[in-house]
PDB file of C-alpha atoms in Angstrom:
ATOM      1  CA  MET A   1     -65.031  60.013  10.267  1.00  0.00           C
ATOM      2  CA  ASN A   2     -61.397  60.719   9.461  1.00  0.00           C
ATOM      3  CA  ARG A   3     -59.155  59.546   6.278  1.00  0.00           C
ATOM      4  CA  SER A   4     -57.501  56.255   7.260  1.00  0.00           C
ATOM      5  CA  ASP A   5     -61.500  55.688   8.582  1.00  0.00           C
ATOM      6  CA  LEU A   6     -62.454  56.412   5.274  1.00  0.00           C
ATOM      7  CA  ILE A   7     -59.402  54.349   3.163  1.00  0.00           C
ATOM      8  CA  HIS A   8     -60.115  51.472   5.821  1.00  0.00           C
ATOM      9  CA  LYS A   9     -64.126  51.601   4.756  1.00  0.00           C
ATOM     10  CA  VAL A  10     -63.688  51.446   1.064  1.00  0.00           C
ATOM     11  CA  SER A  11     -61.098  49.255   0.923  1.00  0.00           C
ATOM     12  CA  LYS A  12     -62.979  46.925   2.390  1.00  0.00           C
ATOM     13  CA  LYS A  13     -66.307  47.594   0.391  1.00  0.00           C
ATOM     14  CA  VAL A  14     -64.606  47.370  -2.837  1.00  0.00           C
ATOM     15  CA  SER A  15     -61.691  44.623  -1.837  1.00  0.00           C
ATOM     16  CA  HIS A  16     -61.127  44.574  -5.977  1.00  0.00           C
ATOM     17  CA  LEU A  17     -59.071  47.410  -5.794  1.00  0.00           C
ATOM     18  CA  LYS A  18     -55.266  47.994  -3.736  1.00  0.00           C
ATOM     19  CA  ASN A  19     -55.442  49.723  -0.130  1.00  0.00           C
ATOM     20  CA  SER A  20     -52.710  51.545  -2.011  1.00  0.00           C
ATOM     21  CA  ASP A  21     -54.546  52.363  -4.714  1.00  0.00           C
ATOM     22  CA  VAL A  22     -57.056  53.552  -2.230  1.00  0.00           C
ATOM     23  CA  ILE A  23     -55.259  55.614  -0.584  1.00  0.00           C
ATOM     24  CA  GLU A  24     -54.155  57.774  -4.052  1.00  0.00           C
ATOM     25  CA  ALA A  25     -56.934  57.775  -5.278  1.00  0.00           C
ATOM     26  CA  THR A  26     -58.285  59.826  -1.766  1.00  0.00           C
ATOM     27  CA  PHE A  27     -55.413  61.405  -1.901  1.00  0.00           C
ATOM     28  CA  LEU A  28     -55.741  62.767  -4.930  1.00  0.00           C
ATOM     29  CA  LEU A  29     -59.438  63.840  -4.511  1.00  0.00           C
ATOM     30  CA  THR A  30     -58.793  65.623  -1.819  1.00  0.00           C
ATOM     31  CA  ASP A  31     -55.566  68.171  -3.271  1.00  0.00           C
ATOM     32  CA  LEU A  32     -58.123  68.189  -6.426  1.00  0.00           C
ATOM     33  CA  ILE A  33     -60.647  69.663  -4.120  1.00  0.00           C
ATOM     34  CA  SER A  34     -58.194  71.355  -2.510  1.00  0.00           C
ATOM     35  CA  ASN A  35     -56.298  72.824  -6.103  1.00  0.00           C
ATOM     36  CA  THR A  36     -59.690  74.287  -7.403  1.00  0.00           C
ATOM     37  CA  LEU A  37     -60.943  76.403  -4.543  1.00  0.00           C
ATOM     38  CA  TYR A  38     -57.328  77.498  -3.871  1.00  0.00           C
ATOM     39  CA  LYS A  39     -58.379  78.997  -7.502  1.00  0.00           C
ATOM     40  CA  LYS A  40     -61.380  81.010  -6.236  1.00  0.00           C
ATOM     41  CA  ASP A  41     -63.196  77.799  -8.438  1.00  0.00           C
ATOM     42  CA  ARG A  42     -66.200  75.794  -7.090  1.00  0.00           C
ATOM     43  CA  VAL A  43     -66.683  72.007  -7.357  1.00  0.00           C
ATOM     44  CA  GLU A  44     -69.672  70.456  -7.620  1.00  0.00           C
ATOM     45  CA  ILE A  45     -70.675  67.207  -6.720  1.00  0.00           C
ATOM     46  CA  ARG A  46     -74.090  66.051  -7.749  1.00  0.00           C
ATOM     47  CA  SER A  47     -76.522  63.741  -5.186  1.00  0.00           C
ATOM     48  CA  PHE A  48     -73.392  65.012  -2.307  1.00  0.00           C
ATOM     49  CA  GLY A  49     -72.537  68.966  -2.844  1.00  0.00           C
ATOM     50  CA  THR A  50     -70.860  71.613  -3.906  1.00  0.00           C
ATOM     51  CA  PHE A  51     -67.907  73.095  -2.218  1.00  0.00           C
ATOM     52  CA  SER A  52     -66.881  76.587  -2.731  1.00  0.00           C
ATOM     53  CA  VAL A  53     -64.795  79.663  -1.277  1.00  0.00           C
ATOM     54  CA  ARG A  54     -66.395  82.419   0.829  1.00  0.00           C
ATOM     55  CA  GLU A  55     -65.119  85.704   1.613  1.00  0.00           C
ATOM     56  CA  ARG A  56     -64.986  86.559   5.263  1.00  0.00           C
ATOM     57  CA  SER A  57     -64.618  90.806   5.120  1.00  0.00           C
ATOM     58  CA  ALA A  58     -62.079  92.822   7.314  1.00  0.00           C
ATOM     59  CA  ARG A  59     -63.446  93.449  10.703  1.00  0.00           C
ATOM     60  CA  LEU A  60     -62.667  94.368  14.381  1.00  0.00           C
ATOM     61  CA  ALA A  61     -62.252  92.246  16.552  1.00  0.00           C
ATOM     62  CA  ARG A  62     -60.738  92.243  20.531  1.00  0.00           C
ATOM     63  CA  ASN A  63     -57.567  90.534  21.894  1.00  0.00           C
ATOM     64  CA  PRO A  64     -59.656  88.399  25.155  1.00  0.00           C
ATOM     65  CA  LYS A  65     -56.502  88.965  27.699  1.00  0.00           C
ATOM     66  CA  THR A  66     -55.663  92.606  27.014  1.00  0.00           C
ATOM     67  CA  ALA A  67     -58.782  94.022  25.809  1.00  0.00           C
ATOM     68  CA  SER A  68     -57.576  95.699  23.009  1.00  0.00           C
ATOM     69  CA  SER A  69     -58.808  96.248  19.294  1.00  0.00           C
ATOM     70  CA  ILE A  70     -57.044  94.320  16.444  1.00  0.00           C
ATOM     71  CA  LEU A  71     -58.276  94.777  13.147  1.00  0.00           C
ATOM     72  CA  VAL A  72     -57.998  91.397  10.874  1.00  0.00           C
ATOM     73  CA  SER A  73     -57.973  91.058   7.542  1.00  0.00           C
ATOM     74  CA  SER A  74     -59.878  89.884   5.435  1.00  0.00           C
ATOM     75  CA  LYS A  75     -59.259  86.620   3.853  1.00  0.00           C
ATOM     76  CA  PHE A  76     -60.832  83.566   2.554  1.00  0.00           C
ATOM     77  CA  HIS A  77     -62.744  80.147   3.487  1.00  0.00           C
ATOM     78  CA  SER A  78     -63.877  77.243   2.135  1.00  0.00           C
ATOM     79  CA  TYR A  79     -68.030  76.752   2.145  1.00  0.00           C
ATOM     80  CA  PHE A  80     -69.587  73.080   2.007  1.00  0.00           C
ATOM     81  CA  ARG A  81     -73.487  73.279   0.935  1.00  0.00           C
ATOM     82  CA  PRO A  82     -75.239  69.607   0.739  1.00  0.00           C
ATOM     83  CA  SER A  83     -77.124  68.696  -1.620  1.00  0.00           C
ATOM     84  CA  LYS A  84     -81.326  67.485  -0.851  1.00  0.00           C
ATOM     85  CA  LEU A  85     -80.599  64.462  -1.308  1.00  0.00           C
ATOM     86  CA  LEU A  86     -77.655  64.533   1.147  1.00  0.00           C
ATOM     87  CA  LYS A  87     -79.912  66.601   3.352  1.00  0.00           C
ATOM     88  CA  GLN A  88     -82.773  63.893   3.413  1.00  0.00           C
ATOM     89  CA  VAL A  89     -80.265  61.073   3.938  1.00  0.00           C
ATOM     90  CA  VAL A  90     -79.273  63.162   7.241  1.00  0.00           C
ATOM     91  CA  ASN A  91     -82.032  63.766   8.382  1.00  0.00           C
ATOM     92  CA  ASN A  92     -83.914  60.029   7.657  1.00  0.00           C
TER      93      ASN A  92
END
């Protein structure tokens, strides 16, 4: 499911909201999560999961074309850990 599918399904399910309100709420939510992760904080949504940022350390990688070694600097990546409830819903 992509963002437009999500907006469409929420609009159908909650008929008393305007489509523009659902679009704005979806963009606000994703922006809020992104900005919080940018600050290296975590976002916890009860019964859904936790978004956080983890650091990947610097490492030596290889260029597949030339087989030469390249030093890849350390970087941060987003990480999602689902809640127990979400795991149960997905597995059943």
